[in-house]
XYZ file of C-alpha atoms in Angstrom:
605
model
C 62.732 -6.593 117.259
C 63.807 -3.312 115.954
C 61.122 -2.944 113.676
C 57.918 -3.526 116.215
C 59.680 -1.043 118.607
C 59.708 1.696 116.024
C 55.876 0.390 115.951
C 55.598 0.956 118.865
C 57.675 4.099 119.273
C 55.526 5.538 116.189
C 52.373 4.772 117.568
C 52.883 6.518 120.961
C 53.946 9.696 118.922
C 50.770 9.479 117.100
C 48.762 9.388 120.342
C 50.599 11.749 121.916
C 49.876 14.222 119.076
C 46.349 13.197 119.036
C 45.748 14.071 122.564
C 47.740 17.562 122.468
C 45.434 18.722 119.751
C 43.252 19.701 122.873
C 44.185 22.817 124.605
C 42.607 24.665 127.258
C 44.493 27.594 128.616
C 43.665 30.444 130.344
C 45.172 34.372 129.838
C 45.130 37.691 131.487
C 45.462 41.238 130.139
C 47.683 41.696 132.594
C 49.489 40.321 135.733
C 49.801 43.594 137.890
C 46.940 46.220 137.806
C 46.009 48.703 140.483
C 43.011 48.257 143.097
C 40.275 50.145 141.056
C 41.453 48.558 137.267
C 39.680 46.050 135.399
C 41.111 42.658 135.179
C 40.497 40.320 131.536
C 40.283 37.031 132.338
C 39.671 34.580 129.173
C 39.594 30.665 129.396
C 39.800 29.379 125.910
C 39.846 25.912 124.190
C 40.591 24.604 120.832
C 37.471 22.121 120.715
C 33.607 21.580 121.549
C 33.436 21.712 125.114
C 30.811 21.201 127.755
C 30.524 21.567 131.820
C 32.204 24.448 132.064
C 33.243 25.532 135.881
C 34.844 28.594 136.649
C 37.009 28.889 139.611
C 36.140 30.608 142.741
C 37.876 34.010 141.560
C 38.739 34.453 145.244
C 40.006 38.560 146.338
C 37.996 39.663 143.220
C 34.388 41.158 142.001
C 33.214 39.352 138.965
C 31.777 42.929 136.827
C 31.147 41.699 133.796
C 30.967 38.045 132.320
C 31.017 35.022 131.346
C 30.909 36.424 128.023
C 30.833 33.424 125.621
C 32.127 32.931 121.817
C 32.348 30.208 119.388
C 33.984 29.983 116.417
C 34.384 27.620 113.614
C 37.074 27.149 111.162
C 37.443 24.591 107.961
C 41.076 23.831 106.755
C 41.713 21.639 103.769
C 38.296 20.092 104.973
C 38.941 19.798 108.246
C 36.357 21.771 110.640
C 37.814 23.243 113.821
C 35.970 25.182 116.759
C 37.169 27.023 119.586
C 35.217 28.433 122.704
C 36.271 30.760 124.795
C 35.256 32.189 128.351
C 35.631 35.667 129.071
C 35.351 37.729 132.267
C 36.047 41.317 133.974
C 37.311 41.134 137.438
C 37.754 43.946 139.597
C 40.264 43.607 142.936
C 38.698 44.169 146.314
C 41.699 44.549 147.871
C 45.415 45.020 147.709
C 47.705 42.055 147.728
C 48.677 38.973 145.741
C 46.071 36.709 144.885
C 45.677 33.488 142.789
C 43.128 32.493 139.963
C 42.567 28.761 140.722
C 42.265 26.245 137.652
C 38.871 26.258 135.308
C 37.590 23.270 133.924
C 35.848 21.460 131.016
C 34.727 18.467 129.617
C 35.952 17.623 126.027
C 35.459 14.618 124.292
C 34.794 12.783 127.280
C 38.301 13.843 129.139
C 38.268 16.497 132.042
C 40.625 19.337 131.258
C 42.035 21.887 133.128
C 43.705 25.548 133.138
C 47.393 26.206 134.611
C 46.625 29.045 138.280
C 47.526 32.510 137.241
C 49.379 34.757 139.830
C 48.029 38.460 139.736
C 49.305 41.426 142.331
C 47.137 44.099 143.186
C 48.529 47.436 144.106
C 47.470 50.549 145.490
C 45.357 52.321 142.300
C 41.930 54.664 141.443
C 38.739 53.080 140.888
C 37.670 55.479 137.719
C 38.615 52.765 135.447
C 36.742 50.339 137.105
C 33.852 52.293 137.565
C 33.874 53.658 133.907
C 34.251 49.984 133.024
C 30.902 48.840 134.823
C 29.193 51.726 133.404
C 29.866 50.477 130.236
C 28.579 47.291 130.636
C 25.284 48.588 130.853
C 25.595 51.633 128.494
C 23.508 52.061 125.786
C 26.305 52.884 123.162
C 29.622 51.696 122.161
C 32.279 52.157 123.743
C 34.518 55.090 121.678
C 37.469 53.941 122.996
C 37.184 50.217 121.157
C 36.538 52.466 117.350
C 39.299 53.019 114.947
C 40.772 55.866 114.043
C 41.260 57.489 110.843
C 40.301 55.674 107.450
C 39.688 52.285 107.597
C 40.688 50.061 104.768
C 39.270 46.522 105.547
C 35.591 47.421 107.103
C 34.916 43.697 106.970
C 37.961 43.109 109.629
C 36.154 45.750 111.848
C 32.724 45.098 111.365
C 30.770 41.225 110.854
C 27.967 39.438 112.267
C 28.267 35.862 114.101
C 25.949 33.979 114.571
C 26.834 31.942 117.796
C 24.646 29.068 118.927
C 26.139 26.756 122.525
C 25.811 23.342 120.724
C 26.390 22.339 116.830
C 25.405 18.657 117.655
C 21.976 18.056 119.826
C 19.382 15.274 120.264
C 16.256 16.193 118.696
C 13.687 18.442 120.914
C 16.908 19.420 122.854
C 17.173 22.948 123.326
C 19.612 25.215 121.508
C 20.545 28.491 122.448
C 21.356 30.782 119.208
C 22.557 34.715 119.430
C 23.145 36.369 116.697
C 25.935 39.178 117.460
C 27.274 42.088 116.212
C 30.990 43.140 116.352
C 32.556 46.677 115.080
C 34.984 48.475 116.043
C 33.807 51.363 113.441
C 30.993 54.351 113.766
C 27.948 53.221 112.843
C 25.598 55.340 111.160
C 22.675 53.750 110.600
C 21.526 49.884 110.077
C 18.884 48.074 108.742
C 18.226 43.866 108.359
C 17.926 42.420 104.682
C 17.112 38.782 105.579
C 16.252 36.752 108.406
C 16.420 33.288 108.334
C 13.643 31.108 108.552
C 14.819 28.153 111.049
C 13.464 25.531 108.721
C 13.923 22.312 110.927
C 13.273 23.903 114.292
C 10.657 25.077 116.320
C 11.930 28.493 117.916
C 11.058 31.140 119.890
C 12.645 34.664 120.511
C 13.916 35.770 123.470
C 11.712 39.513 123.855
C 14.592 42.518 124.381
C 11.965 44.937 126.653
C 14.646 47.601 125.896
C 14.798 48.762 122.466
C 17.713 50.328 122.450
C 20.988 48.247 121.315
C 22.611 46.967 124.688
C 26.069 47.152 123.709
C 29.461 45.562 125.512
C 32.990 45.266 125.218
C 34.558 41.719 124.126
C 38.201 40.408 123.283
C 37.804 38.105 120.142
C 41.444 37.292 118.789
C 43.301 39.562 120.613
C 41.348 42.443 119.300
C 38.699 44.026 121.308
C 35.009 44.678 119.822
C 31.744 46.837 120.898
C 29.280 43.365 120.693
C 25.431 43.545 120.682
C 23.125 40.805 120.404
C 20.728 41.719 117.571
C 18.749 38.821 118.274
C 18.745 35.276 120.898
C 16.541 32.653 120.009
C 15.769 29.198 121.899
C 15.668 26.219 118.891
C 14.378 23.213 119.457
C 15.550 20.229 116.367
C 12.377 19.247 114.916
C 13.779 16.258 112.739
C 17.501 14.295 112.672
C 20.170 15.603 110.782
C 22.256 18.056 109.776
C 20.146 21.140 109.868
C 21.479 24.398 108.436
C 21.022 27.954 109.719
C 20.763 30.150 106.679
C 23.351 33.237 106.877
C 21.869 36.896 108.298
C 22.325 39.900 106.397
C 22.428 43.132 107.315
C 22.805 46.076 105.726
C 24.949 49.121 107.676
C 26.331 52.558 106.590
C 29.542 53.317 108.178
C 30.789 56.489 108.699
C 34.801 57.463 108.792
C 36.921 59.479 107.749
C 37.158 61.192 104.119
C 39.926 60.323 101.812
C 42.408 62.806 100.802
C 43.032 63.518 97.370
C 46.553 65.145 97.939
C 47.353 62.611 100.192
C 48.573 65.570 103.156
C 47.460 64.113 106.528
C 46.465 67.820 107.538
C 43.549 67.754 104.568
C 42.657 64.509 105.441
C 42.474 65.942 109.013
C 40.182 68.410 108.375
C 38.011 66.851 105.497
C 35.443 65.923 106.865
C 33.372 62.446 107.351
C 31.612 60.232 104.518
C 29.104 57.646 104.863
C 29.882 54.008 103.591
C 27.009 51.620 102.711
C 28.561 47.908 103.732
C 26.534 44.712 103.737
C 27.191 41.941 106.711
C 26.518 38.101 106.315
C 27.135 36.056 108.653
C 27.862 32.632 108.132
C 26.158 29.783 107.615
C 26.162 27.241 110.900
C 25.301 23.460 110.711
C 23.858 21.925 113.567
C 23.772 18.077 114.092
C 20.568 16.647 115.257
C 20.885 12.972 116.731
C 17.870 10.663 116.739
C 16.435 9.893 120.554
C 18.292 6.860 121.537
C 15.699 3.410 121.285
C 17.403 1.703 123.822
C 15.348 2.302 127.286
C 12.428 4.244 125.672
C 9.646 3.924 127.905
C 6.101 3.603 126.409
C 5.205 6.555 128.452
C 7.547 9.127 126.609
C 5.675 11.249 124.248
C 8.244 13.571 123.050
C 9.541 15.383 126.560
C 13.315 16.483 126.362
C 15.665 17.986 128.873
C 14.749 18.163 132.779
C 11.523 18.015 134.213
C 9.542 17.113 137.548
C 5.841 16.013 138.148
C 3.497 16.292 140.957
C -0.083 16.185 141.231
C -2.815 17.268 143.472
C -6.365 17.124 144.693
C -8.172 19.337 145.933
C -10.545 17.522 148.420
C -11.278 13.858 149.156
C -13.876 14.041 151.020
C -17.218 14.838 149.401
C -20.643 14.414 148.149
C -21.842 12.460 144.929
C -22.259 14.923 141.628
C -20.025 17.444 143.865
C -16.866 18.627 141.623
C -13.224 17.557 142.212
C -10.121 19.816 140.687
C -7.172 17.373 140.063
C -3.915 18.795 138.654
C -1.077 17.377 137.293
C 2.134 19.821 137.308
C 5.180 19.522 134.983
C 7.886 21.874 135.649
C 11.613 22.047 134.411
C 13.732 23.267 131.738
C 13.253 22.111 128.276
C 10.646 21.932 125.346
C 7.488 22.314 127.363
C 5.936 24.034 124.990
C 5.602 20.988 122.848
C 4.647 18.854 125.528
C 1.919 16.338 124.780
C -1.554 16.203 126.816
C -1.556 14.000 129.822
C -3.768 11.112 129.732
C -4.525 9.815 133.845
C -6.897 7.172 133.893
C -9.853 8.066 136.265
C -12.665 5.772 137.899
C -15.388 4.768 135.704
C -18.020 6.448 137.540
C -16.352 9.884 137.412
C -17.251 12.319 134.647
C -14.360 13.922 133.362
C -14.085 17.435 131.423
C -11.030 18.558 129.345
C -8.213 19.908 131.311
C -7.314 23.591 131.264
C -3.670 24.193 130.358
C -1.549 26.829 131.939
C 1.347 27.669 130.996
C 3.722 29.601 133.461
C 7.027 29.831 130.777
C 10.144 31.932 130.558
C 11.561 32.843 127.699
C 15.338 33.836 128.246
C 19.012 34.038 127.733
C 19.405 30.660 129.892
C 16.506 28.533 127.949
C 13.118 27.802 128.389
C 11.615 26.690 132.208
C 8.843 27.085 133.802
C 6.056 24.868 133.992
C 2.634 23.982 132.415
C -0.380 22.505 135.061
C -3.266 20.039 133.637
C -6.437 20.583 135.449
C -8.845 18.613 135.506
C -12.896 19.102 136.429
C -14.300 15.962 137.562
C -17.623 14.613 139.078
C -18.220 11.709 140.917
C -21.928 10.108 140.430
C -22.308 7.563 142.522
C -21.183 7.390 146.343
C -18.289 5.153 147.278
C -14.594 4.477 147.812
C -12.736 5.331 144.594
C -8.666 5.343 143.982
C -7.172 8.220 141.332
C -4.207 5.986 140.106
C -0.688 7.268 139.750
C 0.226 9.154 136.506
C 3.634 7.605 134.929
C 5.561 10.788 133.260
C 8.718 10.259 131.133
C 11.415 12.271 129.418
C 14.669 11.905 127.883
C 17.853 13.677 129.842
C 20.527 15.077 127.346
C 23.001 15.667 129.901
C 22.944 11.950 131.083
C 21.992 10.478 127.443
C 19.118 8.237 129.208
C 15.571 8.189 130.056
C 13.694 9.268 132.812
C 10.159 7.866 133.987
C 8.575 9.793 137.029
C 5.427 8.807 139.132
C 2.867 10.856 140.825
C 1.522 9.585 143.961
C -2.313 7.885 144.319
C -5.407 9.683 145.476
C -8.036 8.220 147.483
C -11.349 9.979 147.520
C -14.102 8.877 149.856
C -17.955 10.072 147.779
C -20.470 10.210 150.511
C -24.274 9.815 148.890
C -25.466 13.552 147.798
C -28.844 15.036 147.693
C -31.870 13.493 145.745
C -32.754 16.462 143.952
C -30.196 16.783 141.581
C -29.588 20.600 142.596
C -25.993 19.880 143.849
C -25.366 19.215 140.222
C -22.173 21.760 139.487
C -22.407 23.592 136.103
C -19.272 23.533 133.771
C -18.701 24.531 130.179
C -16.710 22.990 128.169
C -15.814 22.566 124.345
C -16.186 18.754 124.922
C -18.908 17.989 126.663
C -22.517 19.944 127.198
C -22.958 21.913 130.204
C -23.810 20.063 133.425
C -27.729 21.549 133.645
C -29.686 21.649 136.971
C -32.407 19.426 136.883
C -34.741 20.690 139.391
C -36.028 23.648 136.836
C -37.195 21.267 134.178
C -40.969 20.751 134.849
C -42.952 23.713 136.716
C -46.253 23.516 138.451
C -49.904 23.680 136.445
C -51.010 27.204 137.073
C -54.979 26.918 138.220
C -57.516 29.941 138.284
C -60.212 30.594 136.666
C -58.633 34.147 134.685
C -59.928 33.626 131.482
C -61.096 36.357 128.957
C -64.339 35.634 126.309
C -63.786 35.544 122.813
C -63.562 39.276 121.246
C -62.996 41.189 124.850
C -59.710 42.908 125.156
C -56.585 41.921 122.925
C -58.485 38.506 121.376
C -59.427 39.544 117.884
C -57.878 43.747 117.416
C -55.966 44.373 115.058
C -52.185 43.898 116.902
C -53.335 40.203 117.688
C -53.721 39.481 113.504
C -50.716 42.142 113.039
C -48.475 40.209 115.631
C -50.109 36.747 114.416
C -49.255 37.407 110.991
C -45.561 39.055 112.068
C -44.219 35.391 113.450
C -44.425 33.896 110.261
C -43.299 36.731 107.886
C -40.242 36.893 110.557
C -39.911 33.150 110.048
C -39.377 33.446 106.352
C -37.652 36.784 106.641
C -34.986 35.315 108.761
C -34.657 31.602 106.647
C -33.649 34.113 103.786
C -31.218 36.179 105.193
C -29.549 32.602 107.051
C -29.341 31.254 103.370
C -28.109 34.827 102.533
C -25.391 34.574 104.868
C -24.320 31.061 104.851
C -23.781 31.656 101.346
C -22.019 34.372 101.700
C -19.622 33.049 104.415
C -18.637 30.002 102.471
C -16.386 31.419 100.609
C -13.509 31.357 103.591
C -10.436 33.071 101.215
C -12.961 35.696 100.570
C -14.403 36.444 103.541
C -10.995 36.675 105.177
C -9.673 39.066 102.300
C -12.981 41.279 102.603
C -12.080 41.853 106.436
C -8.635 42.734 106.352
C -8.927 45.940 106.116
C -11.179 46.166 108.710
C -8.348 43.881 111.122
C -5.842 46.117 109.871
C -7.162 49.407 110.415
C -7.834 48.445 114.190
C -3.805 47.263 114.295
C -2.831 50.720 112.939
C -5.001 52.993 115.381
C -3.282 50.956 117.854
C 0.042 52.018 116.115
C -1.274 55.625 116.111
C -2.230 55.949 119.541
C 1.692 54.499 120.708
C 3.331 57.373 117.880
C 5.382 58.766 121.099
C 6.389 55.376 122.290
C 8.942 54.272 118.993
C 8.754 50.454 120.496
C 5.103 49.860 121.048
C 4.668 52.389 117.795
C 6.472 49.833 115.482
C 5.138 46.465 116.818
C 1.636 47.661 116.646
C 2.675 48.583 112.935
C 4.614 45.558 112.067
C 1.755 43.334 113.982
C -1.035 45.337 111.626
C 0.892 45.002 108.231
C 1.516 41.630 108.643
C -1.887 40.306 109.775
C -2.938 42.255 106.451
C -1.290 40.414 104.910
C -2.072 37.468 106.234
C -5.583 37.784 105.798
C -5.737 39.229 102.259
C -3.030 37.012 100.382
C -4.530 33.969 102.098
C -1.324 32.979 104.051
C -0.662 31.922 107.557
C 1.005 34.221 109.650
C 3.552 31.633 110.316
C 4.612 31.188 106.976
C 4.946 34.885 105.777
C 8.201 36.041 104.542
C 9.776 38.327 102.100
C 9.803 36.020 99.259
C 6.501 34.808 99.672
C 4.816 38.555 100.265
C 6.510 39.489 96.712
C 5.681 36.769 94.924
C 1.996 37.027 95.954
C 1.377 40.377 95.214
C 3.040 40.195 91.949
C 0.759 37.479 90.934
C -1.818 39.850 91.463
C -0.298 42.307 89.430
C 0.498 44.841 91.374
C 3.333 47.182 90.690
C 6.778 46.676 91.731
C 7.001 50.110 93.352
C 4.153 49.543 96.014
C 5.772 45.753 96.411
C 8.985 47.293 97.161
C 7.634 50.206 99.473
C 5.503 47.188 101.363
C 8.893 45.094 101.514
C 11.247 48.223 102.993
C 8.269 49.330 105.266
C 8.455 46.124 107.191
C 12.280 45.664 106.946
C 12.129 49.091 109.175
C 9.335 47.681 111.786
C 11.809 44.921 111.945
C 14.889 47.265 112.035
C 13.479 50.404 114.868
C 13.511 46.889 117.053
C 17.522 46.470 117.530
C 18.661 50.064 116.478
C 16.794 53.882 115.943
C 15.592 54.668 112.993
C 17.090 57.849 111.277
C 15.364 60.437 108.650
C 12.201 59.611 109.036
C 9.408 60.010 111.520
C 6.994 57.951 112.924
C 4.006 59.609 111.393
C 5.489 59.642 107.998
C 5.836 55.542 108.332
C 1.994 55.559 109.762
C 0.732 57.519 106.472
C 2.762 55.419 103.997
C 1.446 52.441 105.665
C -1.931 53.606 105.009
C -1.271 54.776 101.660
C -0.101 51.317 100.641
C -3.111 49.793 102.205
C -5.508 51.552 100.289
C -3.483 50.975 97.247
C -3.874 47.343 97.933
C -7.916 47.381 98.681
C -8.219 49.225 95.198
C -6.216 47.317 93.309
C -7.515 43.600 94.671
């Protein structure tokens, strides 16, 4: 008997410890502050977490927030993450006030944070205001940089890159930002690599504002300036565990200048120096589930996250060969950019066109939504009573785990008998089918009279009617050389593309030339030409261009290693001017040495 209750005394220990390895707690920089002082609030939790709810944050302004961090530890192989949830309140009003419990869903358990008592007092508002200003300030915040020397830059300044899922069903959309912290001066800064996103179809969020939107955040007790040097929306291509290759960035970093004597007055007065330091960030594993089989309806085609459908017609009422615009809406948040064409089933005697495809889509910090319309042209021939059937839509619902089928509703269209002439006939063009012709300007009327002219009178017999006789056929033969000519000539694809590039790339950089007082639009239009150059000459897709590849191509065409490496840096500093300014060199000087390298290239290959 003793020996099953220590069992059983064991066991409950075990769960007990098992369960307390999940914490969610909740701090404050402080439990007093005046009326116009910023207030730190953080929520935190050991663990992957999801559902997230705030509370009400009643008797305060919410100025800044939720500002949102991951992390990811390994210990003796075990991997750990934490996320935390921070905020900057501002009081509205004197008094004490309480901040009510957050919560979360971990693991399938709801957890929640202990209230927090704060008491506001009589104080200024410059803090606060000086605060909110800095929320939206261009620069860092000097009071968050270090003073003096710094010893450890790699404690002060690192690159995260921070993604709001590491394990997603595949076509479920993944929010990735790759981030910034220092808390040192910053001199200049420049990207070495990129990484690819092998395994996931992505798009960037666009940053309209070039210049570096920087913040203030608390990671570990220690507070940072933070900028997001890049978001991106990934969408799991395959199942798996897909890797995100690290970033790295080169920076200089300027601080203070050793002393040699080691007096605190000559290090006081000895200046700055610049440091060159290189940032990696590291490496982050997401894990891509499989779509679940159970419940798949044979109408999904690939759709993930949350959508809705509705269709519409545009008359049903009308006349036979008169046109009909049907249009099937999908709207929602998800991959809708990979969404697969629509296939309604229409009445036999209807002639149907491809559908046009819009595409109304944002692009941002919460995702992709938006929605994409299918319209479709179609023509009734024959009069009668005819039934558009419902359209059967389905997608899968990562939030629930389960599949969703929608239905449109039915249209019935009434075709009253149309004209006999054929001249209500609409026209339409279309890659698919020929162009709906009217048919009433085939056959024209015999033209009588009697206006004929002898033989030898007028035109009949000069010399223009043998010059232009003889003209059609030496036209004929002129022009059947010249299409062998050319089709000969265009069949070699590679080589038609390389012979044009210059061409395509000269256009790109008087675009660049014309935008040399704009340092955004300047270094698109330049980054846009060089790359399309590329492209085109080296026989690549744009997609598939990188720095590895745009090396090893131009070496195999022996060209020197200098111009390689100018070509390589040139674009690294398109790609740089994008999240930070770009320092000792002007805009012109990066037009000519783009030019310069372009000729270089067209002589050499």
């Amino acid at each position: 008997m003793k020996i099953k209750l220590s069992i059983l005394t064991l066991l409950l220990c075990c769960s007990s410890l098992i369960f307390a390895q999940v914490k969610f707690t909740a701090s404050v920089n402080k439990t007093t502050i005046g009326t116009g002082e910023v207030l730190e609030v953080t929520f935190s939790i050991n663990a992957n977490g999801e559902r997230f709810a705030p509370p009400a944050f009643g008797g305060f302004q919410v100025v800044g927030g939720p500002n949102v961090s991951n992390s990811m530890s390994m210990i003796n192989g075990v991997t750990s993450s934490s996320i935390a949830y921070g905020y900057d309140l501002v009081p509205t009003r004197e008094g004490e006030f309480t901040i009510g419990p957050a919560t979360i869903i971990s693991g399938g358990r709801s957890y929640s944070t202990f209230p927090i008592k704060i008491k506001v007092v009589k104080g200024q508002g410059g803090q606060a205001n000086q605060q909110a200003q800095q929320q939206q300030s261009n620069g860092p915040d000097s009071r968050n940089i270090q003073k003096g020397r710094v010893s450890d830059i790699s404690k002060s300044l690192f690159l995260r890159a921070e993604v709001d899922k590491t394990t997603a069903y595949m076509g479920q959309q993944i929010m990735m930002n790759l981030r910034l912290y220092t808390r040192v001066n910053i001199a200049n800064g420049e990207p070495e690599k990129i990484p690819d996103l092998n395994g996931f179809y992505s798009q960037e969020i666009k940053n309209n504002n070039p210049n570096a939107q920087w913040r203030t955040e608390i990671l570990n007790g220690v507070r940072y300036n933070v900028t997001d040097i890049k978001q991106t929306v990934l969408f799991p291509e395959h199942e798996g565990d897909i890797t995100i290759e690290p970033s790295v960035m080169n920076f200089i970093v300027r601080q203070q200048a050793a002393s040699s004597s080691g007096d605190p007055f000559d290090a006081f007065f000895g200046g700055y120096e610049d440091v060159k330091y290189k940032v990696k960030s590291t490496p982050v594993v997401i894990h891509v589930k499989s779509l679940p089989l159970a419940g798949k309806p044979a109408e999904f085609t690939g759709a993930v996250g949350k959508f809705n459908i509705e269709a519409s017609l545009d008359k049903k009422d009308v006349k036979a060969n008169d046109a009909i615009n049907y249009t099937i809406k999908v709207s929602g948040a998800g991959n809708l950019k990979l969404l697969k064409p629509i296939s309604p089933t229409f009445p036999a005697d209807f002639e149907k066109y491809e559908p046009k495809i819009t595409d109304t889509i944002t692009i941002n910090a919460s995702g992709a939504s938006g929605s994409r319309k299918y319209t479709y042209l179609l023509i009734p021939r024959h009069q009668g009573d005819f039934t558009i059937d419902p359209v059967k839509f389905a997608y899968f619902n990562p939030a629930t785990g389960r599949y969703v089928t929608l239905t449109t509703q039915a249209f019935h269209i009434k075709v009253a008998k149309g004209s006999g002439d054929g001249s209500n006939v609409t026209a339409f063009s279309n890659a698919g089918k020929q162009d709906v012709k009217v048919l009433s300007n085939d056959i024209r009327y015999i033209k009588t009279g009697s206006e004929l002219n002898e033989v030898g009178s007028d035109f009949y017999g000069s010399g223009l009617y043998y010059f232009l006789l003889i003209l059609g056929p030496v036209g004929f033969v002129g022009a059947l050389v010249y299409g062998k000519w050319r089709d000969k000539n265009n069949a070699d694809v590679v080589g038609l593309k390389s012979r044009k590039a210059g061409k395509v790339a000269a256009k790109h950089l008087a675009s660049a030339k014309q935008q040399l007082n704009d340092k955004k639009a300047f270094y698109e239009n330049l980054f846009r030409g060089l790359y399309g150059y590329l492209s085109d000459k080296l026989n690549i897709p744009y997609a598939d261009l990188n720095r590895e590849k745009i090396a090893s191509e131009l070496k195999a065409r022996s060209l020197d290693e200098s111009l390689i490496n100018e070509m390589l840096d040139t674009l690294d500093l398109c790609e740089m001017a994008r999240y930070a300014p770009v320092s000792g060199i002007t805009e012109q000087q990066v037009f000519d040495k783009a030019q310069n390298m372009i000729n270089n290239i067209e002589n050499k290959i």
